Structure formats: structure tokens, C-alpha cells
Amino acid sequence: MLPFKLIYDHHYDLNLGAHVFPSQKYRLVYESLLAQGIATKEDFLHPEPASDEDVLLVHGREYIHKLKNGTLSRTEELRLEIPWSREMVEACWLAAGGSILAGRRALADGFAGNIGGGFHHAYPDHGEGFCAVHDVAVAIRRLQRDKAIETAMVIDTDVHHGNGTAAIFGGDPTVFTFSIHQVNNYPYPKPPSNIDVDLPDGVDDHGYLELLASNLQRAFKEFSPGIVFYVAGADPYREDQLGGLALSLEGLARRDALVFDYTRGNHVPTVITLAGGYARKVADTVKIHVATITAARDAAKRAAQTSQR
């Protein structure tokens, strides 16, 4: 068994059909974790959908009404870049509920993973870039409202800048935002995060990990969060269709281990969300996401061994 819980529901699939965003990956990650013996069915919890009250902590009432009733304008749907469906809406509310539950479990266990979520391009009044509801922001606001946490940090390693995250939390001293991303890539514009690491095209493992380490050190020197939400995109991979960085599978695994070394080294509960991943072979995206969970497992075990000494 894993030393922490994973959150998953088969309704996480956005039912996009033939689309560059392979939303079937959530099911494939779940199945791969079980098939490889990394997790058992007892390691998984099913989320309840976020309530509308929860989603309203981040998003505007008019936007929520349009989403739930399928009345987005053509322009709004084009900006979202995925077709509206009731299944899509259900998946988004479930993912937000999953990130809330993962936050609670991380506070109890040190780690938790939402096998979904990380929809970091969603803004309070619109969705974009395959992201309709900002599940991480909803979870942070719900945990703050419940007084489970006072402060949070979002560490975003998706190849695309976390523009929705930066916009939602800009000017909020209780939430620290960190984004390491390819600068010559979507989105445009990029609102400022607390730390933005703007990477040129083609950065490889060595250059990436060096910059990640130095900026993580800076982030934890500047801010002491009550929880970290790790937006662990698979798309810095060199075979990604929507990315232009050159990380290998090994480099991505070292990325995850480095993030977890910093969060556990600072004794901060950590929530994993999967975010983007558009490898030419869907199996590669699944492999990267599974490796993130195994890196968390290994970090949790090291932390437990350290505490027993």
C-alpha cells in the first residue's frame, strides 16, 4: 500500500474523443498504478463533486451559470478549446472536489495525489487552454475558509505558464505562486507569479534542474506555506506535441524528486495534481504521471525513515 491516498473517479475523463488533450489518461494512470503494483484499490478514494459554493470561492456566478447550463458563447467555447458537454462539466466539478479532498488528506498524511486536476489556465470569469474550473484555487480557498490552512504555495512545472493561478492569487500575500515554463509558448500574456522561471526553447535536463533547484531554494526562503499544491505537468517532455523543452523521462523523474525533497525538507504537506501532457505516445504521458506518484511514494518513505531515527 502507498503511505498516502490517491483521489480518482472514472468520471474524470472529459470525454473529448479525438483531441490533443488525452483525457483518457486519468483512467490509464489509475490502471497502470494498479497493474504495476504501485497502488492497490484501497489506496484510492472517490471524491464528491465540489459544491457550487466552493467553486464560487474562485469563479464568478455568471460564468458558473454558463458552464453548468451550456450557454457559453461561441467565443467563450473557442477560448476554452474543448467542446462543452455535461460530462465535461461533471468532470471539472469532480476534479475540484478531488483537489479539496487531496488537500485534506495531505494535511493528515503528508502527501496526497489527485489523479486529475491541475487546471491552471482557468480564470475567475472564463476558461481557456482546456481548463474550465481552477481546481487548485478552489481547493486552496476551501481549505482557507475551513481554517485548515492559512497559507499555500503552488509549484507549477507544466511547460505552460500558470496564468490563471497567477491572476487569481496576484496580490494575495497568503498564496505564493511559482511557475517554471517555456517562455515562447502559450499563454499570452503571462500575468506575473511570485516567481516566474522563463525557460528558452530546448532546455535539457541539466539546465532545467539547475534552475528549478535554485528557484525552489529561493521560494522556500521567501515563503513558509501551510501546504503545497504541485502542478506536475508531463509536457516538458522532449516528445510532447505542445511543448518545446527537451527533458527526458529520467529528467522528469528527477524534477519530481527535487520538488518533493524541498517540500518534505521544509515539512510541508504536498498535494499532487497531474496537469498537462500531450506526448506523441499517450503511453509516455501515462508513464510520466505514474513516475510522479512513485517519486512521492519514495519521498514519503524517506521522510518516515528520517522521523524514526
mmCIF file of C-alpha atoms in Angstrom:
data_model
loop_
_atom_site.group_PDB
_atom_site.id
_atom_site.type_symbol
_atom_site.label_atom_id
_atom_site.label_comp_id
_atom_site.label_asym_id
_atom_site.label_seq_id
_atom_site.Cartn_x
_atom_site.Cartn_y
_atom_site.Cartn_z
ATOM 1 C CA MET A 1 0.000 0.000 0.000
ATOM 2 C CA LEU A 2 1.027 3.593 -0.537
ATOM 3 C CA PRO A 3 1.799 5.721 2.529
ATOM 4 C CA PHE A 4 -0.807 8.243 1.371
ATOM 5 C CA LYS A 5 -4.092 8.375 -0.549
ATOM 6 C CA LEU A 6 -4.823 8.976 -4.215
ATOM 7 C CA ILE A 7 -8.070 10.555 -5.389
ATOM 8 C CA TYR A 8 -9.698 9.258 -8.554
ATOM 9 C CA ASP A 9 -13.059 8.786 -10.234
ATOM 10 C CA HIS A 10 -13.734 7.270 -13.648
ATOM 11 C CA HIS A 11 -15.826 10.349 -14.462
ATOM 12 C CA TYR A 12 -12.601 12.422 -14.549
ATOM 13 C CA ASP A 13 -12.479 11.671 -18.283
ATOM 14 C CA LEU A 14 -13.609 14.822 -20.107
ATOM 15 C CA ASN A 15 -14.962 12.669 -22.970
ATOM 16 C CA LEU A 16 -13.176 14.663 -25.637
ATOM 17 C CA GLY A 17 -12.856 11.925 -28.239
ATOM 18 C CA ALA A 18 -10.086 12.526 -30.788
ATOM 19 C CA HIS A 19 -8.428 15.533 -29.164
ATOM 20 C CA VAL A 20 -4.828 16.574 -28.492
ATOM 21 C CA PHE A 21 -5.663 16.512 -24.778
ATOM 22 C CA PRO A 22 -5.884 12.768 -23.992
ATOM 23 C CA SER A 23 -8.312 12.916 -21.071
ATOM 24 C CA GLN A 24 -8.466 9.118 -21.055
ATOM 25 C CA LYS A 25 -5.019 9.347 -19.450
ATOM 26 C CA TYR A 26 -6.602 9.585 -15.993
ATOM 27 C CA ARG A 27 -8.064 6.095 -16.356
ATOM 28 C CA LEU A 28 -4.823 4.826 -17.872
ATOM 29 C CA VAL A 29 -2.775 6.206 -14.962
ATOM 30 C CA TYR A 30 -5.164 4.579 -12.495
ATOM 31 C CA GLU A 31 -4.950 1.245 -14.312
ATOM 32 C CA SER A 32 -1.169 1.445 -14.626
ATOM 33 C CA LEU A 33 -0.681 2.129 -10.915
ATOM 34 C CA LEU A 34 -2.738 -0.964 -10.119
ATOM 35 C CA ALA A 35 -1.168 -3.165 -12.808
ATOM 36 C CA GLN A 36 2.371 -2.353 -11.677
ATOM 37 C CA GLY A 37 1.547 -2.939 -8.015
ATOM 38 C CA ILE A 38 2.443 0.641 -7.115
ATOM 39 C CA ALA A 39 -1.010 1.122 -5.595
ATOM 40 C CA THR A 40 -3.908 -1.068 -4.551
ATOM 41 C CA LYS A 41 -7.591 -0.248 -4.804
ATOM 42 C CA GLU A 42 -7.527 0.516 -1.070
ATOM 43 C CA ASP A 43 -5.129 3.407 -1.778
ATOM 44 C CA PHE A 44 -7.808 5.253 -3.787
ATOM 45 C CA LEU A 45 -10.592 7.486 -2.521
ATOM 46 C CA HIS A 46 -13.527 8.698 -4.621
ATOM 47 C CA PRO A 47 -14.239 12.435 -4.439
ATOM 48 C CA GLU A 48 -17.542 14.187 -4.096
ATOM 49 C CA PRO A 49 -18.059 16.983 -6.632
ATOM 50 C CA ALA A 50 -17.177 20.428 -5.356
ATOM 51 C CA SER A 51 -20.282 22.364 -4.389
ATOM 52 C CA ASP A 52 -21.255 25.461 -6.328
ATOM 53 C CA GLU A 53 -20.487 27.371 -3.126
ATOM 54 C CA ASP A 54 -16.928 26.006 -3.268
ATOM 55 C CA VAL A 55 -16.482 26.964 -6.923
ATOM 56 C CA LEU A 56 -17.857 30.446 -6.184
ATOM 57 C CA LEU A 57 -14.885 30.996 -3.872
ATOM 58 C CA VAL A 58 -12.872 31.470 -7.089
ATOM 59 C CA HIS A 59 -15.205 31.834 -10.081
ATOM 60 C CA GLY A 60 -17.940 34.325 -10.857
ATOM 61 C CA ARG A 61 -21.598 33.381 -10.599
ATOM 62 C CA GLU A 62 -22.371 34.300 -14.217
ATOM 63 C CA TYR A 63 -19.539 32.139 -15.535
ATOM 64 C CA ILE A 64 -20.592 29.171 -13.383
ATOM 65 C CA HIS A 65 -24.172 29.524 -14.635
ATOM 66 C CA LYS A 66 -22.990 29.468 -18.260
ATOM 67 C CA LEU A 67 -20.813 26.425 -17.640
ATOM 68 C CA LYS A 68 -23.497 24.424 -15.887
ATOM 69 C CA ASN A 69 -26.223 25.297 -18.371
ATOM 70 C CA GLY A 70 -24.245 25.073 -21.585
ATOM 71 C CA THR A 71 -24.755 28.721 -22.521
ATOM 72 C CA LEU A 72 -21.151 29.699 -23.203
ATOM 73 C CA SER A 73 -20.858 31.892 -26.265
ATOM 74 C CA ARG A 74 -19.069 30.568 -29.324
ATOM 75 C CA THR A 75 -16.116 32.801 -28.471
ATOM 76 C CA GLU A 76 -16.011 31.541 -24.883
ATOM 77 C CA GLU A 77 -16.087 27.927 -26.039
ATOM 78 C CA LEU A 78 -13.347 28.556 -28.604
ATOM 79 C CA ARG A 79 -11.214 30.113 -25.849
ATOM 80 C CA LEU A 80 -11.787 27.046 -23.686
ATOM 81 C CA GLU A 81 -10.533 24.871 -26.601
ATOM 82 C CA ILE A 82 -12.610 21.867 -25.564
ATOM 83 C CA PRO A 83 -16.244 21.219 -26.504
ATOM 84 C CA TRP A 84 -18.908 21.783 -23.879
ATOM 85 C CA SER A 85 -20.712 18.719 -22.604
ATOM 86 C CA ARG A 86 -22.442 17.727 -19.385
ATOM 87 C CA GLU A 87 -19.711 15.101 -18.921
ATOM 88 C CA MET A 88 -17.060 17.812 -19.169
ATOM 89 C CA VAL A 89 -18.788 19.921 -16.517
ATOM 90 C CA GLU A 90 -19.222 16.911 -14.248
ATOM 91 C CA ALA A 91 -15.515 16.096 -14.627
ATOM 92 C CA CYS A 92 -14.496 19.648 -13.700
ATOM 93 C CA TRP A 93 -16.633 19.767 -10.550
ATOM 94 C CA LEU A 94 -15.342 16.312 -9.593
ATOM 95 C CA ALA A 95 -11.713 17.345 -10.154
ATOM 96 C CA ALA A 96 -12.222 20.373 -7.906
ATOM 97 C CA GLY A 97 -13.765 18.144 -5.252
ATOM 98 C CA GLY A 98 -10.828 15.789 -5.722
ATOM 99 C CA SER A 99 -8.306 18.544 -5.084
ATOM 100 C CA ILE A 100 -10.186 19.631 -1.957
ATOM 101 C CA LEU A 101 -10.139 16.051 -0.671
ATOM 102 C CA ALA A 102 -6.477 15.653 -1.626
ATOM 103 C CA GLY A 103 -5.686 18.802 0.338
ATOM 104 C CA ARG A 104 -7.372 17.428 3.439
ATOM 105 C CA ARG A 105 -5.601 14.090 3.073
ATOM 106 C CA ALA A 106 -2.213 15.733 2.575
ATOM 107 C CA LEU A 107 -2.686 17.676 5.792
ATOM 108 C CA ALA A 108 -3.326 14.363 7.550
ATOM 109 C CA ASP A 109 -0.758 12.151 5.794
ATOM 110 C CA GLY A 110 1.945 14.460 4.422
ATOM 111 C CA PHE A 111 1.186 13.644 0.781
ATOM 112 C CA ALA A 112 -1.853 13.071 -1.417
ATOM 113 C CA GLY A 113 -2.413 12.883 -5.149
ATOM 114 C CA ASN A 114 -5.343 13.868 -7.299
ATOM 115 C CA ILE A 115 -5.223 11.681 -10.432
ATOM 116 C CA GLY A 116 -6.630 14.636 -12.339
ATOM 117 C CA GLY A 117 -6.841 18.370 -11.858
ATOM 118 C CA GLY A 118 -4.149 20.994 -12.220
ATOM 119 C CA PHE A 119 -6.382 23.116 -14.469
ATOM 120 C CA HIS A 120 -4.167 26.164 -14.080
ATOM 121 C CA HIS A 121 -5.362 28.233 -17.067
ATOM 122 C CA ALA A 122 -8.879 28.856 -15.722
ATOM 123 C CA TYR A 123 -9.655 32.451 -14.715
ATOM 124 C CA PRO A 124 -12.412 33.646 -12.378
ATOM 125 C CA ASP A 125 -14.615 34.724 -15.313
ATOM 126 C CA HIS A 126 -13.619 32.368 -18.130
ATOM 127 C CA GLY A 127 -11.917 29.133 -19.052
ATOM 128 C CA GLU A 128 -9.095 28.657 -21.522
ATOM 129 C CA GLY A 129 -6.420 26.196 -22.558
ATOM 130 C CA PHE A 130 -8.509 23.066 -21.775
ATOM 131 C CA CYS A 131 -9.201 24.394 -18.252
ATOM 132 C CA ALA A 132 -12.736 25.335 -17.181
ATOM 133 C CA VAL A 133 -12.545 25.348 -13.358
ATOM 134 C CA HIS A 134 -9.360 26.082 -11.413
ATOM 135 C CA ASP A 135 -9.482 23.094 -9.075
ATOM 136 C CA VAL A 136 -6.282 24.022 -7.211
ATOM 137 C CA ALA A 137 -7.515 27.540 -6.445
ATOM 138 C CA VAL A 138 -10.899 26.189 -5.358
ATOM 139 C CA ALA A 139 -9.164 23.733 -3.015
ATOM 140 C CA ILE A 140 -6.914 26.397 -1.505
ATOM 141 C CA ARG A 141 -9.817 28.766 -0.912
ATOM 142 C CA ARG A 142 -11.945 25.990 0.622
ATOM 143 C CA LEU A 143 -9.120 24.926 2.948
ATOM 144 C CA GLN A 144 -8.575 28.548 3.943
ATOM 145 C CA ARG A 145 -12.296 29.055 4.552
ATOM 146 C CA ASP A 146 -12.325 25.941 6.735
ATOM 147 C CA LYS A 147 -9.283 27.352 8.600
ATOM 148 C CA ALA A 148 -7.404 24.145 7.805
ATOM 149 C CA ILE A 149 -4.578 26.308 6.377
ATOM 150 C CA GLU A 150 -3.622 29.964 6.385
ATOM 151 C CA THR A 151 -1.068 29.934 3.571
ATOM 152 C CA ALA A 152 -0.332 27.893 0.454
ATOM 153 C CA MET A 153 2.243 27.626 -2.305
ATOM 154 C CA VAL A 154 1.589 26.475 -5.876
ATOM 155 C CA ILE A 155 4.614 24.925 -7.591
ATOM 156 C CA ASP A 156 3.819 24.635 -11.288
ATOM 157 C CA THR A 157 6.173 22.679 -13.556
ATOM 158 C CA ASP A 158 3.814 22.382 -16.527
ATOM 159 C CA VAL A 159 5.518 23.540 -19.742
ATOM 160 C CA HIS A 160 2.862 26.275 -19.999
ATOM 161 C CA HIS A 161 2.805 29.223 -17.617
ATOM 162 C CA GLY A 162 0.141 29.051 -14.898
ATOM 163 C CA ASN A 163 -1.631 32.219 -15.988
ATOM 164 C CA GLY A 164 -4.915 31.522 -14.216
ATOM 165 C CA THR A 165 -3.082 30.773 -10.975
ATOM 166 C CA ALA A 166 -1.093 34.000 -11.209
ATOM 167 C CA ALA A 167 -4.200 36.051 -11.990
ATOM 168 C CA ILE A 168 -6.319 34.556 -9.192
ATOM 169 C CA PHE A 169 -3.697 34.918 -6.462
ATOM 170 C CA GLY A 170 -1.910 38.068 -7.653
ATOM 171 C CA GLY A 171 -1.587 40.475 -4.753
ATOM 172 C CA ASP A 172 -2.689 37.870 -2.193
ATOM 173 C CA PRO A 173 0.034 37.571 0.479
ATOM 174 C CA THR A 174 -1.361 34.237 1.703
ATOM 175 C CA VAL A 175 -0.620 32.327 -1.531
ATOM 176 C CA PHE A 176 2.797 32.111 -3.189
ATOM 177 C CA THR A 177 2.869 31.179 -6.873
ATOM 178 C CA PHE A 178 5.848 29.587 -8.652
ATOM 179 C CA SER A 179 5.865 28.729 -12.360
ATOM 180 C CA ILE A 180 8.747 27.257 -14.377
ATOM 181 C CA HIS A 181 7.763 27.139 -18.041
ATOM 182 C CA GLN A 182 8.764 27.638 -21.654
ATOM 183 C CA VAL A 183 8.565 31.370 -22.250
ATOM 184 C CA ASN A 184 7.924 31.162 -26.024
ATOM 185 C CA ASN A 185 4.734 29.183 -25.650
ATOM 186 C CA TYR A 186 1.093 29.584 -24.662
ATOM 187 C CA PRO A 187 -0.313 31.553 -22.862
ATOM 188 C CA TYR A 188 -0.010 35.172 -23.944
ATOM 189 C CA PRO A 189 0.092 37.340 -21.900
ATOM 190 C CA LYS A 190 1.595 35.790 -18.773
ATOM 191 C CA PRO A 191 0.496 37.561 -15.569
ATOM 192 C CA PRO A 192 3.325 37.667 -13.019
ATOM 193 C CA SER A 193 3.693 34.878 -10.488
ATOM 194 C CA ASN A 194 5.721 35.430 -7.316
ATOM 195 C CA ILE A 195 8.492 33.534 -9.111
ATOM 196 C CA ASP A 196 8.480 33.023 -12.862
ATOM 197 C CA VAL A 197 11.286 30.956 -14.386
ATOM 198 C CA ASP A 198 11.122 31.752 -18.101
ATOM 199 C CA LEU A 199 12.889 28.982 -19.997
ATOM 200 C CA PRO A 200 14.138 29.363 -23.578
ATOM 201 C CA ASP A 201 13.254 26.724 -26.153
ATOM 202 C CA GLY A 202 15.080 23.410 -25.979
ATOM 203 C CA VAL A 203 16.244 23.452 -22.354
ATOM 204 C CA ASP A 204 17.502 19.985 -21.394
ATOM 205 C CA ASP A 205 17.607 18.061 -18.104
ATOM 206 C CA HIS A 206 20.730 19.726 -16.737
ATOM 207 C CA GLY A 207 19.720 23.309 -17.421
ATOM 208 C CA TYR A 208 16.181 22.749 -16.215
ATOM 209 C CA LEU A 209 17.090 21.039 -12.953
ATOM 210 C CA GLU A 210 19.723 23.616 -12.106
ATOM 211 C CA LEU A 211 17.235 26.472 -12.479
ATOM 212 C CA LEU A 212 14.492 24.564 -10.673
ATOM 213 C CA ALA A 213 16.728 23.863 -7.665
ATOM 214 C CA SER A 214 17.951 27.437 -7.272
ATOM 215 C CA ASN A 215 14.460 28.895 -7.572
ATOM 216 C CA LEU A 216 12.887 26.358 -5.204
ATOM 217 C CA GLN A 217 15.524 27.356 -2.675
ATOM 218 C CA ARG A 218 14.552 30.989 -3.179
ATOM 219 C CA ALA A 219 10.822 30.230 -2.908
ATOM 220 C CA PHE A 220 11.106 28.486 0.452
ATOM 221 C CA LYS A 221 13.437 31.178 1.722
ATOM 222 C CA GLU A 222 10.852 33.840 0.871
ATOM 223 C CA PHE A 223 7.702 31.999 1.992
ATOM 224 C CA SER A 224 6.592 29.381 4.528
ATOM 225 C CA PRO A 225 3.431 27.695 3.216
ATOM 226 C CA GLY A 226 0.977 25.582 5.178
ATOM 227 C CA ILE A 227 0.528 23.346 2.134
ATOM 228 C CA VAL A 228 1.991 22.953 -1.369
ATOM 229 C CA PHE A 229 -0.042 22.134 -4.457
ATOM 230 C CA TYR A 230 2.298 20.651 -7.058
ATOM 231 C CA VAL A 231 1.029 21.094 -10.635
ATOM 232 C CA ALA A 232 3.100 18.306 -12.172
ATOM 233 C CA GLY A 233 2.671 18.672 -15.919
ATOM 234 C CA ALA A 234 4.106 15.896 -18.099
ATOM 235 C CA ASP A 235 4.586 18.282 -21.030
ATOM 236 C CA PRO A 236 8.206 19.467 -20.525
ATOM 237 C CA TYR A 237 8.976 16.053 -22.093
ATOM 238 C CA ARG A 238 11.002 16.281 -25.289
ATOM 239 C CA GLU A 239 8.379 14.278 -27.237
ATOM 240 C CA ASP A 240 5.442 16.476 -26.228
ATOM 241 C CA GLN A 241 3.306 17.847 -29.058
ATOM 242 C CA LEU A 242 2.532 21.166 -27.342
ATOM 243 C CA GLY A 243 5.886 21.770 -25.680
ATOM 244 C CA GLY A 244 9.314 22.884 -26.817
ATOM 245 C CA LEU A 245 11.582 21.782 -23.979
ATOM 246 C CA ALA A 246 13.892 18.754 -24.106
ATOM 247 C CA LEU A 247 13.526 16.884 -20.833
ATOM 248 C CA SER A 248 13.952 13.117 -20.814
ATOM 249 C CA LEU A 249 11.866 10.661 -18.820
ATOM 250 C CA GLU A 250 14.734 10.429 -16.333
ATOM 251 C CA GLY A 251 14.967 14.213 -16.129
ATOM 252 C CA LEU A 252 11.261 14.496 -15.357
ATOM 253 C CA ALA A 253 11.602 11.897 -12.605
ATOM 254 C CA ARG A 254 14.489 13.886 -11.122
ATOM 255 C CA ARG A 255 12.338 17.022 -11.357
ATOM 256 C CA ASP A 256 9.647 15.379 -9.232
ATOM 257 C CA ALA A 257 12.158 14.076 -6.700
ATOM 258 C CA LEU A 258 13.675 17.554 -6.407
ATOM 259 C CA VAL A 259 10.309 19.199 -5.740
ATOM 260 C CA PHE A 260 9.480 16.602 -3.092
ATOM 261 C CA ASP A 261 12.901 16.983 -1.476
ATOM 262 C CA TYR A 262 12.111 20.650 -0.933
ATOM 263 C CA THR A 263 8.544 20.205 0.271
ATOM 264 C CA ARG A 264 9.394 17.396 2.689
ATOM 265 C CA GLY A 265 12.657 19.078 3.715
ATOM 266 C CA ASN A 266 10.539 22.037 4.781
ATOM 267 C CA HIS A 267 7.930 19.754 6.407
ATOM 268 C CA VAL A 268 5.125 20.978 4.159
ATOM 269 C CA PRO A 269 2.162 18.732 3.225
ATOM 270 C CA THR A 270 2.112 18.220 -0.534
ATOM 271 C CA VAL A 271 -0.752 17.682 -2.992
ATOM 272 C CA ILE A 272 -0.022 16.379 -6.491
ATOM 273 C CA THR A 273 -2.195 17.282 -9.474
ATOM 274 C CA LEU A 274 -1.337 15.966 -12.935
ATOM 275 C CA ALA A 275 -1.985 18.948 -15.265
ATOM 276 C CA GLY A 276 -0.938 18.755 -18.928
ATOM 277 C CA GLY A 277 0.708 16.060 -21.030
ATOM 278 C CA TYR A 278 0.451 15.649 -24.804
ATOM 279 C CA ALA A 279 3.205 13.216 -25.768
ATOM 280 C CA ARG A 280 3.049 11.717 -29.246
ATOM 281 C CA LYS A 281 2.591 8.375 -27.494
ATOM 282 C CA VAL A 282 -0.083 8.587 -24.806
ATOM 283 C CA ALA A 283 1.758 5.768 -23.031
ATOM 284 C CA ASP A 284 4.673 8.164 -22.432
ATOM 285 C CA THR A 285 2.393 10.720 -20.785
ATOM 286 C CA VAL A 286 0.964 7.979 -18.577
ATOM 287 C CA LYS A 287 4.474 6.781 -17.691
ATOM 288 C CA ILE A 288 5.487 10.311 -16.634
ATOM 289 C CA HIS A 289 2.431 10.762 -14.419
ATOM 290 C CA VAL A 290 2.930 7.351 -12.817
ATOM 291 C CA ALA A 291 6.571 8.244 -12.133
ATOM 292 C CA THR A 292 5.415 11.364 -10.277
ATOM 293 C CA ILE A 293 3.347 9.206 -7.925
ATOM 294 C CA THR A 294 6.245 6.815 -7.364
ATOM 295 C CA ALA A 295 8.574 9.748 -6.633
ATOM 296 C CA ALA A 296 6.093 10.940 -3.992
ATOM 297 C CA ARG A 297 5.924 7.424 -2.545
ATOM 298 C CA ASP A 298 9.710 7.286 -2.264
ATOM 299 C CA ALA A 299 9.890 10.768 -0.710
ATOM 300 C CA ALA A 300 7.205 9.867 1.830
ATOM 301 C CA LYS A 301 9.106 6.712 2.790
ATOM 302 C CA ARG A 302 12.351 8.639 3.211
ATOM 303 C CA ALA A 303 10.585 11.190 5.397
ATOM 304 C CA ALA A 304 9.126 8.408 7.547
ATOM 305 C CA GLN A 305 12.536 6.768 7.963
ATOM 306 C CA THR A 306 14.090 10.103 8.933
ATOM 307 C CA SER A 307 11.429 10.753 11.578
ATOM 308 C CA GLN A 308 12.052 7.326 13.134
ATOM 309 C CA ARG A 309 15.754 7.954 13.674
#
